Amino acid sequence: MQCNEVRALPAWCLRLIILMEARAKPRLKSCEGLWRSTTKGLRGREARPGSMTRFIRDEGLLPAHEIDWIAGEANADLAAFLSRAAALPLERRPTMRSWINGFIAHEVRAPDPHPEKQEDRRQYDAEPRQPFPIPPPSQARAHKTNPDFSARRSGQEWRGRGVSGCEEAPPTHGD
């Protein structure tokens, strides 16, 4: 993705990019972000940082307080949502898409740094909201099942040599 393409993205896409980079940041060892590494802008190309989040901040595409909130609190909120969802049975488990839809719709939102400027927003914020009806993590799964993905079937002796493990091994000297 080029710099001009990022500039043309709507705000909700920029928020998702920031959230993706924030989720991946603890695991990144050899790259800075989605753009991998910083470029100098040689041979007619535009200079850019390795992180799209840094580019969005430097270009002012989103307010700095919103970027900080997404990288910090929204990231932690998503992690908490996923851990609470994992405690539910599969048929009652909410999808990650439901959290992302709430994030895009601003049900999960950054606090406004200038609350005195938005009078009509106070009434909206005063209404209780619970976008994700998920029970607390204390209600863990009753029984955790681990499906058996082994390639061997009962009564059959296979020495797996292929990808699936079901291919019969060629005879050896002892067979």
CSV table of N, CA and C in Angstrom, one decimal:
chain,number,residue,atom,x,y,z
A,1,MET,N,0.8,-1.2,0.0
A,1,MET,CA,0.0,0.0,0.0
A,1,MET,C,0.9,1.2,0.0
A,2,GLN,N,0.6,2.2,-0.9
A,2,GLN,CA,1.4,3.4,-1.0
A,2,GLN,C,0.9,4.5,0.0
A,3,CYS,N,1.7,5.5,0.2
A,3,CYS,CA,1.3,6.6,1.1
A,3,CYS,C,0.1,7.3,0.6
A,4,ASN,N,-0.1,7.5,-0.7
A,4,ASN,CA,-1.3,8.2,-1.2
A,4,ASN,C,-2.5,7.3,-0.9
A,5,GLU,N,-2.4,6.0,-1.0
A,5,GLU,CA,-3.5,5.1,-0.8
A,5,GLU,C,-4.0,5.2,0.7
A,6,VAL,N,-3.0,5.3,1.6
A,6,VAL,CA,-3.3,5.4,3.0
A,6,VAL,C,-4.0,6.7,3.3
A,7,ARG,N,-3.5,7.8,2.7
A,7,ARG,CA,-4.1,9.1,2.8
A,7,ARG,C,-5.6,9.1,2.4
A,8,ALA,N,-5.9,8.3,1.4
A,8,ALA,CA,-7.3,8.3,0.8
A,8,ALA,C,-8.2,7.4,1.6
A,9,LEU,N,-7.7,6.6,2.6
A,9,LEU,CA,-8.6,5.7,3.3
A,9,LEU,C,-9.5,6.5,4.3
A,10,PRO,N,-10.7,6.0,4.5
A,10,PRO,CA,-11.6,6.6,5.5
A,10,PRO,C,-11.1,6.3,6.9
A,11,ALA,N,-11.6,7.1,7.8
A,11,ALA,CA,-11.1,7.0,9.2
A,11,ALA,C,-11.3,5.7,9.8
A,12,TRP,N,-12.4,5.0,9.5
A,12,TRP,CA,-12.6,3.7,10.2
A,12,TRP,C,-11.5,2.7,9.7
A,13,CYS,N,-11.0,2.8,8.5
A,13,CYS,CA,-9.9,1.9,8.0
A,13,CYS,C,-8.6,2.2,8.7
A,14,LEU,N,-8.4,3.5,8.9
A,14,LEU,CA,-7.2,3.9,9.6
A,14,LEU,C,-7.2,3.4,11.1
A,15,ARG,N,-8.4,3.4,11.7
A,15,ARG,CA,-8.5,2.9,13.1
A,15,ARG,C,-8.2,1.4,13.1
A,16,LEU,N,-8.6,0.7,12.1
A,16,LEU,CA,-8.3,-0.8,12.1
A,16,LEU,C,-6.9,-1.1,11.8
A,17,ILE,N,-6.2,-0.2,11.0
A,17,ILE,CA,-4.8,-0.4,10.8
A,17,ILE,C,-4.0,-0.2,12.1
A,18,ILE,N,-4.4,0.9,12.8
A,18,ILE,CA,-3.7,1.1,14.1
A,18,ILE,C,-3.9,0.0,15.1
A,19,LEU,N,-5.1,-0.5,15.1
A,19,LEU,CA,-5.4,-1.6,16.0
A,19,LEU,C,-4.6,-2.9,15.6
A,20,MET,N,-4.6,-3.2,14.3
A,20,MET,CA,-3.8,-4.3,13.9
A,20,MET,C,-2.3,-4.2,14.3
A,21,GLU,N,-1.7,-3.0,14.0
A,21,GLU,CA,-0.3,-2.9,14.4
A,21,GLU,C,-0.1,-2.9,15.9
A,22,ALA,N,-1.1,-2.4,16.7
A,22,ALA,CA,-0.9,-2.5,18.1
A,22,ALA,C,-1.0,-3.9,18.6
A,23,ARG,N,-1.9,-4.7,18.0
A,23,ARG,CA,-2.0,-6.1,18.4
A,23,ARG,C,-0.7,-6.9,18.1
A,24,ALA,N,-0.1,-6.5,16.9
A,24,ALA,CA,1.1,-7.3,16.5
A,24,ALA,C,2.4,-6.8,17.1
A,25,LYS,N,2.4,-5.6,17.6
A,25,LYS,CA,3.7,-5.0,18.1
A,25,LYS,C,4.5,-5.8,19.0
A,26,PRO,N,3.9,-6.5,20.0
A,26,PRO,CA,4.7,-7.3,21.0
A,26,PRO,C,5.4,-8.4,20.3
A,27,ARG,N,4.9,-8.9,19.1
A,27,ARG,CA,5.5,-10.0,18.5
A,27,ARG,C,6.5,-9.6,17.3
A,28,LEU,N,6.5,-8.4,17.0
A,28,LEU,CA,7.4,-7.9,15.9
A,28,LEU,C,8.8,-7.8,16.4
A,29,LYS,N,9.7,-8.5,15.7
A,29,LYS,CA,11.1,-8.5,16.1
A,29,LYS,C,12.0,-7.9,15.0
A,30,SER,N,11.7,-8.2,13.8
A,30,SER,CA,12.6,-7.7,12.7
A,30,SER,C,11.9,-6.7,11.8
A,31,CYS,N,10.8,-6.2,12.2
A,31,CYS,CA,10.2,-5.1,11.4
A,31,CYS,C,9.4,-4.1,12.3
A,32,GLU,N,9.2,-3.0,11.8
A,32,GLU,CA,8.6,-1.9,12.6
A,32,GLU,C,7.1,-2.0,12.6
A,33,GLY,N,6.5,-2.4,11.5
A,33,GLY,CA,5.0,-2.4,11.4
A,33,GLY,C,4.6,-3.0,10.1
A,34,LEU,N,3.4,-2.7,9.6
A,34,LEU,CA,2.9,-3.2,8.3
A,34,LEU,C,3.8,-2.9,7.1
A,35,TRP,N,4.5,-1.8,7.2
A,35,TRP,CA,5.4,-1.5,6.1
A,35,TRP,C,6.8,-2.0,6.3
A,36,ARG,N,7.0,-2.8,7.3
A,36,ARG,CA,8.2,-3.5,7.6
A,36,ARG,C,9.3,-2.6,8.1
A,37,SER,N,9.9,-1.7,7.2
A,37,SER,CA,11.0,-0.9,7.7
A,37,SER,C,10.9,0.5,7.0
A,38,THR,N,11.6,1.5,7.6
A,38,THR,CA,11.6,2.8,7.1
A,38,THR,C,12.3,2.9,5.8
A,39,THR,N,11.7,3.8,4.9
A,39,THR,CA,12.4,4.0,3.6
A,39,THR,C,12.8,5.5,3.5
A,40,LYS,N,13.9,5.7,2.8
A,40,LYS,CA,14.4,7.1,2.7
A,40,LYS,C,13.8,7.9,1.6
A,41,GLY,N,13.1,7.3,0.7
A,41,GLY,CA,12.5,8.0,-0.4
A,41,GLY,C,13.4,8.3,-1.6
A,42,LEU,N,14.3,7.3,-1.9
A,42,LEU,CA,15.2,7.4,-3.0
A,42,LEU,C,14.5,7.0,-4.3
A,43,ARG,N,15.1,7.4,-5.4
A,43,ARG,CA,14.6,7.1,-6.8
A,43,ARG,C,13.1,7.5,-7.0
A,44,GLY,N,12.8,8.6,-6.6
A,44,GLY,CA,11.4,9.1,-6.8
A,44,GLY,C,10.4,8.7,-5.9
A,45,ARG,N,10.7,7.8,-5.0
A,45,ARG,CA,9.7,7.3,-4.0
A,45,ARG,C,9.6,8.3,-2.8
A,46,GLU,N,8.4,8.2,-2.2
A,46,GLU,CA,8.2,9.0,-1.0
A,46,GLU,C,8.8,8.4,0.3
A,47,ALA,N,9.4,9.1,1.1
A,47,ALA,CA,10.0,8.6,2.4
A,47,ALA,C,8.8,8.3,3.3
A,48,ARG,N,8.9,7.2,4.0
A,48,ARG,CA,7.8,6.8,5.0
A,48,ARG,C,8.4,6.0,6.1
A,49,PRO,N,7.8,6.0,7.2
A,49,PRO,CA,8.2,5.1,8.3
A,49,PRO,C,7.8,3.7,8.1
A,50,GLY,N,8.3,2.8,8.8
A,50,GLY,CA,8.0,1.4,8.7
A,50,GLY,C,6.6,1.0,9.3
A,51,SER,N,6.1,1.9,10.1
A,51,SER,CA,4.8,1.7,10.8
A,51,SER,C,3.8,2.6,10.2
A,52,MET,N,2.7,2.0,9.8
A,52,MET,CA,1.6,2.8,9.3
A,52,MET,C,1.0,3.7,10.4
A,53,THR,N,1.0,3.2,11.6
A,53,THR,CA,0.6,4.0,12.7
A,53,THR,C,1.4,5.3,12.8
A,54,ARG,N,2.7,5.2,12.7
A,54,ARG,CA,3.6,6.4,12.8
A,54,ARG,C,3.2,7.3,11.6
A,55,PHE,N,3.0,6.8,10.4
A,55,PHE,CA,2.6,7.6,9.3
A,55,PHE,C,1.3,8.3,9.5
A,56,ILE,N,0.3,7.6,10.0
A,56,ILE,CA,-1.0,8.2,10.3
A,56,ILE,C,-0.8,9.4,11.3
A,57,ARG,N,0.0,9.2,12.3
A,57,ARG,CA,0.2,10.2,13.3
A,57,ARG,C,1.0,11.4,12.7
A,58,ASP,N,2.1,11.1,12.0
A,58,ASP,CA,2.9,12.2,11.4
A,58,ASP,C,2.1,13.0,10.4
A,59,GLU,N,1.2,12.4,9.6
A,59,GLU,CA,0.4,13.1,8.6
A,59,GLU,C,-0.8,13.8,9.2
A,60,GLY,N,-1.2,13.4,10.5
A,60,GLY,CA,-2.3,14.0,11.1
A,60,GLY,C,-3.7,13.5,10.6
A,61,LEU,N,-3.7,12.3,10.1
A,61,LEU,CA,-4.9,11.7,9.5
A,61,LEU,C,-5.9,11.4,10.6
A,62,LEU,N,-5.5,11.1,11.8
A,62,LEU,CA,-6.3,10.9,13.0
A,62,LEU,C,-5.7,11.7,14.1
A,63,PRO,N,-6.5,12.2,15.1
A,63,PRO,CA,-6.0,12.9,16.2
A,63,PRO,C,-5.1,12.0,17.0
A,64,ALA,N,-4.0,12.6,17.6
A,64,ALA,CA,-3.0,11.9,18.4
A,64,ALA,C,-3.6,11.2,19.6
A,65,HIS,N,-4.6,11.8,20.3
A,65,HIS,CA,-5.2,11.2,21.4
A,65,HIS,C,-6.0,9.9,21.0
A,66,GLU,N,-6.6,9.9,19.9
A,66,GLU,CA,-7.3,8.8,19.4
A,66,GLU,C,-6.4,7.6,19.0
A,67,ILE,N,-5.3,7.9,18.4
A,67,ILE,CA,-4.3,6.9,18.1
A,67,ILE,C,-3.7,6.3,19.4
A,68,ASP,N,-3.4,7.1,20.4
A,68,ASP,CA,-2.9,6.6,21.7
A,68,ASP,C,-4.0,5.7,22.3
A,69,TRP,N,-5.2,6.1,22.3
A,69,TRP,CA,-6.3,5.4,22.9
A,69,TRP,C,-6.5,4.0,22.2
A,70,ILE,N,-6.4,4.0,20.9
A,70,ILE,CA,-6.6,2.7,20.1
A,70,ILE,C,-5.4,1.8,20.4
A,71,ALA,N,-4.2,2.3,20.4
A,71,ALA,CA,-3.0,1.5,20.7
A,71,ALA,C,-3.0,1.0,22.1
A,72,GLY,N,-3.6,1.7,23.0
A,72,GLY,CA,-3.5,1.3,24.4
A,72,GLY,C,-4.8,0.6,24.9
A,73,GLU,N,-5.9,1.4,25.1
A,73,GLU,CA,-7.1,0.9,25.8
A,73,GLU,C,-7.9,0.0,24.8
A,74,ALA,N,-8.1,0.4,23.6
A,74,ALA,CA,-8.9,-0.4,22.7
A,74,ALA,C,-8.2,-1.7,22.4
A,75,ASN,N,-6.9,-1.7,22.3
A,75,ASN,CA,-6.2,-3.0,22.2
A,75,ASN,C,-6.4,-3.9,23.4
A,76,ALA,N,-6.3,-3.3,24.6
A,76,ALA,CA,-6.5,-4.1,25.8
A,76,ALA,C,-8.0,-4.6,25.9
A,77,ASP,N,-8.9,-3.7,25.5
A,77,ASP,CA,-10.3,-4.1,25.5
A,77,ASP,C,-10.6,-5.3,24.5
A,78,LEU,N,-10.0,-5.3,23.4
A,78,LEU,CA,-10.1,-6.4,22.5
A,78,LEU,C,-9.5,-7.7,23.0
A,79,ALA,N,-8.4,-7.6,23.7
A,79,ALA,CA,-7.8,-8.8,24.3
A,79,ALA,C,-8.7,-9.3,25.4
A,80,ALA,N,-9.3,-8.4,26.2
A,80,ALA,CA,-10.3,-8.8,27.3
A,80,ALA,C,-11.5,-9.5,26.6
A,81,PHE,N,-12.0,-8.9,25.6
A,81,PHE,CA,-13.1,-9.5,24.8
A,81,PHE,C,-12.8,-10.9,24.4
A,82,LEU,N,-11.7,-11.1,23.8
A,82,LEU,CA,-11.3,-12.4,23.3
A,82,LEU,C,-11.2,-13.4,24.4
A,83,SER,N,-10.6,-13.0,25.5
A,83,SER,CA,-10.5,-14.0,26.6
A,83,SER,C,-11.8,-14.3,27.2
A,84,ARG,N,-12.7,-13.3,27.3
A,84,ARG,CA,-14.1,-13.6,27.8
A,84,ARG,C,-14.9,-14.5,26.8
A,85,ALA,N,-14.7,-14.2,25.6
A,85,ALA,CA,-15.4,-15.0,24.6
A,85,ALA,C,-14.9,-16.5,24.6
A,86,ALA,N,-13.6,-16.7,24.8
A,86,ALA,CA,-13.0,-18.0,24.9
A,86,ALA,C,-13.6,-18.8,26.0
A,87,ALA,N,-14.1,-18.2,27.0
A,87,ALA,CA,-14.7,-18.9,28.2
A,87,ALA,C,-16.1,-19.4,27.9
A,88,LEU,N,-16.7,-19.0,26.8
A,88,LEU,CA,-18.1,-19.4,26.5
A,88,LEU,C,-18.1,-20.6,25.6
A,89,PRO,N,-19.2,-21.4,25.7
A,89,PRO,CA,-19.3,-22.5,24.7
A,89,PRO,C,-19.4,-22.0,23.3
A,90,LEU,N,-18.9,-22.8,22.4
A,90,LEU,CA,-18.8,-22.4,21.0
A,90,LEU,C,-20.1,-21.8,20.4
A,91,GLU,N,-21.2,-22.4,20.7
A,91,GLU,CA,-22.5,-22.0,20.2
A,91,GLU,C,-23.0,-20.7,20.7
A,92,ARG,N,-22.5,-20.3,21.9
A,92,ARG,CA,-22.9,-19.0,22.5
A,92,ARG,C,-21.8,-17.9,22.3
A,93,ARG,N,-20.7,-18.3,21.8
A,93,ARG,CA,-19.5,-17.4,21.7
A,93,ARG,C,-19.7,-16.3,20.7
A,94,PRO,N,-19.5,-15.0,21.1
A,94,PRO,CA,-19.7,-13.9,20.1
A,94,PRO,C,-18.4,-13.9,19.2
A,95,THR,N,-18.7,-13.4,18.0
A,95,THR,CA,-17.6,-13.4,17.0
A,95,THR,C,-16.7,-12.1,17.2
A,96,MET,N,-15.5,-12.2,16.8
A,96,MET,CA,-14.6,-11.0,16.8
A,96,MET,C,-15.2,-9.9,15.9
A,97,ARG,N,-15.9,-10.3,14.9
A,97,ARG,CA,-16.6,-9.4,14.0
A,97,ARG,C,-17.5,-8.5,14.8
A,98,SER,N,-18.2,-9.0,15.8
A,98,SER,CA,-19.1,-8.2,16.6
A,98,SER,C,-18.4,-7.1,17.3
A,99,TRP,N,-17.2,-7.4,17.9
A,99,TRP,CA,-16.4,-6.4,18.5
A,99,TRP,C,-15.9,-5.3,17.6
A,100,ILE,N,-15.5,-5.8,16.4
A,100,ILE,CA,-15.0,-4.9,15.4
A,100,ILE,C,-16.1,-4.0,14.9
A,101,ASN,N,-17.3,-4.5,14.7
A,101,ASN,CA,-18.4,-3.7,14.3
A,101,ASN,C,-18.7,-2.6,15.3
A,102,GLY,N,-18.6,-3.0,16.6
A,102,GLY,CA,-18.8,-2.0,17.6
A,102,GLY,C,-17.7,-0.9,17.7
A,103,PHE,N,-16.5,-1.4,17.4
A,103,PHE,CA,-15.4,-0.5,17.3
A,103,PHE,C,-15.5,0.5,16.2
A,104,ILE,N,-15.9,0.0,15.0
A,104,ILE,CA,-16.1,0.9,13.9
A,104,ILE,C,-17.3,1.8,14.1
A,105,ALA,N,-18.4,1.4,14.8
A,105,ALA,CA,-19.5,2.2,15.0
A,105,ALA,C,-19.3,3.1,16.3
A,106,HIS,N,-18.1,3.1,16.8
A,106,HIS,CA,-17.8,4.0,17.9
A,106,HIS,C,-18.5,3.6,19.2
A,107,GLU,N,-19.0,2.4,19.4
A,107,GLU,CA,-19.5,1.9,20.6
A,107,GLU,C,-18.3,1.7,21.6
A,108,VAL,N,-17.2,1.4,21.0
A,108,VAL,CA,-15.9,1.3,21.8
A,108,VAL,C,-15.2,2.6,21.3
A,109,ARG,N,-15.2,3.6,22.2
A,109,ARG,CA,-14.7,4.9,21.7
A,109,ARG,C,-13.6,5.5,22.6
A,110,ALA,N,-12.9,6.4,22.0
A,110,ALA,CA,-11.9,7.1,22.7
A,110,ALA,C,-12.5,8.2,23.5
A,111,PRO,N,-12.1,8.5,24.7
A,111,PRO,CA,-12.6,9.7,25.4
A,111,PRO,C,-12.3,11.0,24.7
A,112,ASP,N,-13.2,11.9,24.7
A,112,ASP,CA,-13.0,13.2,24.1
A,112,ASP,C,-12.1,14.1,24.9
A,113,PRO,N,-11.0,14.6,24.4
A,113,PRO,CA,-10.1,15.4,25.2
A,113,PRO,C,-10.7,16.8,25.5
A,114,HIS,N,-11.7,17.2,24.8
A,114,HIS,CA,-12.4,18.5,25.0
A,114,HIS,C,-13.9,18.3,25.2
A,115,PRO,N,-14.3,17.8,26.3
A,115,PRO,CA,-15.7,17.5,26.5
A,115,PRO,C,-16.6,18.7,26.6
A,116,GLU,N,-16.0,19.9,26.9
A,116,GLU,CA,-16.8,21.1,27.0
A,116,GLU,C,-17.3,21.6,25.6
A,117,LYS,N,-16.6,21.1,24.6
A,117,LYS,CA,-17.0,21.6,23.2
A,117,LYS,C,-18.1,20.9,22.6
A,118,GLN,N,-18.5,19.7,23.1
A,118,GLN,CA,-19.6,19.0,22.6
A,118,GLN,C,-20.7,18.8,23.6
A,119,GLU,N,-21.7,19.7,23.5
A,119,GLU,CA,-22.8,19.7,24.5
A,119,GLU,C,-23.7,18.5,24.3
A,120,ASP,N,-24.1,18.3,23.1
A,120,ASP,CA,-25.1,17.2,22.8
A,120,ASP,C,-24.5,15.9,23.0
A,121,ARG,N,-23.2,15.7,23.0
A,121,ARG,CA,-22.6,14.4,23.2
A,121,ARG,C,-22.8,13.9,24.6
A,122,ARG,N,-22.9,14.9,25.6
A,122,ARG,CA,-23.1,14.5,27.0
A,122,ARG,C,-24.3,13.6,27.2
A,123,GLN,N,-25.4,14.0,26.5
A,123,GLN,CA,-26.6,13.2,26.7
A,123,GLN,C,-26.4,11.8,26.2
A,124,TYR,N,-25.7,11.6,25.1
A,124,TYR,CA,-25.4,10.3,24.5
A,124,TYR,C,-24.5,9.5,25.5
A,125,ASP,N,-23.5,10.2,26.0
A,125,ASP,CA,-22.6,9.5,26.9
A,125,ASP,C,-23.2,9.1,28.2
A,126,ALA,N,-24.3,9.9,28.6
A,126,ALA,CA,-24.9,9.6,29.9
A,126,ALA,C,-25.8,8.3,29.8
A,127,GLU,N,-26.2,7.9,28.6
A,127,GLU,CA,-27.0,6.7,28.5
A,127,GLU,C,-26.1,5.5,28.7
A,128,PRO,N,-26.6,4.5,29.5
A,128,PRO,CA,-25.8,3.3,29.7
A,128,PRO,C,-25.7,2.5,28.4
A,129,ARG,N,-24.5,2.1,28.1
A,129,ARG,CA,-24.3,1.3,26.9
A,129,ARG,C,-23.5,0.0,27.3
A,130,GLN,N,-24.0,-1.1,26.7
A,130,GLN,CA,-23.3,-2.3,26.9
A,130,GLN,C,-23.3,-3.0,25.6
A,131,PRO,N,-22.3,-2.7,24.7
A,131,PRO,CA,-22.3,-3.2,23.4
A,131,PRO,C,-22.1,-4.7,23.3
A,132,PHE,N,-21.4,-5.3,24.2
A,132,PHE,CA,-21.1,-6.8,24.1
A,132,PHE,C,-21.6,-7.5,25.4
A,133,PRO,N,-22.7,-8.2,25.3
A,133,PRO,CA,-23.2,-8.9,26.5
A,133,PRO,C,-22.5,-10.2,26.7
A,134,ILE,N,-21.3,-10.1,27.3
A,134,ILE,CA,-20.5,-11.2,27.6
A,134,ILE,C,-20.4,-11.4,29.1
A,135,PRO,N,-20.6,-12.6,29.6
A,135,PRO,CA,-20.5,-12.8,31.1
A,135,PRO,C,-19.0,-12.6,31.5
A,136,PRO,N,-18.8,-12.4,32.8
A,136,PRO,CA,-17.4,-12.2,33.3
A,136,PRO,C,-16.6,-13.5,33.1
A,137,PRO,N,-15.3,-13.4,33.1
A,137,PRO,CA,-14.5,-14.6,32.9
A,137,PRO,C,-14.6,-15.7,33.9
A,138,SER,N,-15.2,-15.4,35.1
A,138,SER,CA,-15.4,-16.5,36.1
A,138,SER,C,-16.2,-17.6,35.6
A,139,GLN,N,-17.1,-17.4,34.7
A,139,GLN,CA,-17.9,-18.5,34.2
A,139,GLN,C,-17.2,-19.2,33.1
A,140,ALA,N,-16.3,-20.1,33.5
A,140,ALA,CA,-15.4,-20.8,32.5
A,140,ALA,C,-16.2,-22.0,31.9
A,141,ARG,N,-15.6,-22.6,30.9
A,141,ARG,CA,-16.1,-23.7,30.3
A,141,ARG,C,-16.3,-24.9,31.2
A,142,ALA,N,-17.3,-25.6,31.1
A,142,ALA,CA,-17.5,-26.7,32.0
A,142,ALA,C,-16.6,-27.9,31.7
A,143,HIS,N,-16.4,-28.2,30.4
A,143,HIS,CA,-15.5,-29.3,30.0
A,143,HIS,C,-14.9,-28.9,28.7
A,144,LYS,N,-13.6,-28.9,28.7
A,144,LYS,CA,-12.8,-28.6,27.5
A,144,LYS,C,-12.5,-29.9,26.8
A,145,THR,N,-12.9,-29.9,25.5
A,145,THR,CA,-12.6,-31.1,24.7
A,145,THR,C,-11.5,-30.9,23.7
A,146,ASN,N,-10.7,-31.8,23.5
A,146,ASN,CA,-9.6,-31.7,22.5
A,146,ASN,C,-9.9,-32.8,21.5
A,147,PRO,N,-10.2,-32.4,20.3
A,147,PRO,CA,-10.5,-33.3,19.2
A,147,PRO,C,-9.2,-34.1,18.8
A,148,ASP,N,-9.4,-35.3,18.4
A,148,ASP,CA,-8.2,-36.2,18.0
A,148,ASP,C,-8.0,-36.0,16.5
A,149,PHE,N,-6.9,-35.4,16.1
A,149,PHE,CA,-6.6,-35.2,14.7
A,149,PHE,C,-5.5,-36.1,14.2
A,150,SER,N,-5.3,-37.2,15.0
A,150,SER,CA,-4.3,-38.1,14.5
A,150,SER,C,-4.7,-38.9,13.3
A,151,ALA,N,-3.7,-39.2,12.5
A,151,ALA,CA,-4.0,-39.8,11.2
A,151,ALA,C,-4.2,-41.3,11.3
A,152,ARG,N,-3.8,-41.9,12.4
A,152,ARG,CA,-4.0,-43.4,12.6
A,152,ARG,C,-5.4,-43.7,12.9
A,153,ARG,N,-5.9,-44.7,12.3
A,153,ARG,CA,-7.2,-45.2,12.5
A,153,ARG,C,-7.1,-46.5,13.4
A,154,SER,N,-8.1,-46.8,14.2
A,154,SER,CA,-8.0,-48.0,15.0
A,154,SER,C,-7.9,-49.2,14.1
A,155,GLY,N,-7.0,-50.1,14.5
A,155,GLY,CA,-6.8,-51.4,13.8
A,155,GLY,C,-5.9,-51.2,12.6
A,156,GLN,N,-5.4,-50.1,12.3
A,156,GLN,CA,-4.5,-49.9,11.1
A,156,GLN,C,-3.1,-49.4,11.6
A,157,GLU,N,-2.1,-49.9,11.0
A,157,GLU,CA,-0.7,-49.5,11.4
A,157,GLU,C,-0.1,-48.7,10.3
A,158,TRP,N,0.0,-47.5,10.4
A,158,TRP,CA,0.6,-46.6,9.4
A,158,TRP,C,1.9,-46.0,9.9
A,159,ARG,N,2.8,-45.9,9.1
A,159,ARG,CA,4.0,-45.2,9.4
A,159,ARG,C,4.0,-44.0,8.5
A,160,GLY,N,3.6,-42.8,9.0
A,160,GLY,CA,3.4,-41.7,8.1
A,160,GLY,C,4.7,-41.1,7.5
A,161,ARG,N,4.7,-41.1,6.2
A,161,ARG,CA,5.8,-40.5,5.5
A,161,ARG,C,5.4,-39.2,4.8
A,162,GLY,N,4.1,-39.1,4.5
A,162,GLY,CA,3.6,-38.0,3.7
A,162,GLY,C,3.1,-36.9,4.6
A,163,VAL,N,2.4,-35.9,4.0
A,163,VAL,CA,1.9,-34.8,4.7
A,163,VAL,C,0.8,-35.2,5.7
A,164,SER,N,-0.2,-36.0,5.2
A,164,SER,CA,-1.3,-36.4,6.1
A,164,SER,C,-1.0,-37.5,7.1
A,165,GLY,N,0.1,-38.2,6.8
A,165,GLY,CA,0.4,-39.3,7.7
A,165,GLY,C,-0.3,-40.6,7.4
A,166,CYS,N,-1.1,-40.6,6.4
A,166,CYS,CA,-1.9,-41.8,6.1
A,166,CYS,C,-1.3,-42.6,5.0
A,167,GLU,N,-0.2,-42.1,4.3
A,167,GLU,CA,0.4,-42.9,3.3
A,167,GLU,C,1.1,-44.1,3.9
A,168,GLU,N,1.1,-45.2,3.2
A,168,GLU,CA,1.7,-46.4,3.7
A,168,GLU,C,3.2,-46.3,3.4
A,169,ALA,N,4.0,-46.7,4.4
A,169,ALA,CA,5.5,-46.6,4.2
A,169,ALA,C,6.0,-47.7,3.4
A,170,PRO,N,7.0,-47.5,2.6
A,170,PRO,CA,7.5,-48.6,1.8
A,170,PRO,C,8.2,-49.6,2.7
A,171,PRO,N,8.2,-50.8,2.3
A,171,PRO,CA,8.8,-51.9,3.1
A,171,PRO,C,10.3,-51.6,3.4
A,172,THR,N,10.8,-51.9,4.5
A,172,THR,CA,12.2,-51.8,4.9
A,172,THR,C,12.8,-53.2,5.0
A,173,HIS,N,14.0,-53.3,5.3
A,173,HIS,CA,14.7,-54.6,5.3
A,173,HIS,C,14.1,-55.6,6.3
A,174,GLY,N,13.6,-55.1,7.4
A,174,GLY,CA,13.0,-55.9,8.4
A,174,GLY,C,11.6,-56.4,8.2
A,175,ASP,N,10.9,-55.8,7.2
A,175,ASP,CA,9.5,-56.1,6.9
A,175,ASP,C,9.3,-57.3,6.1
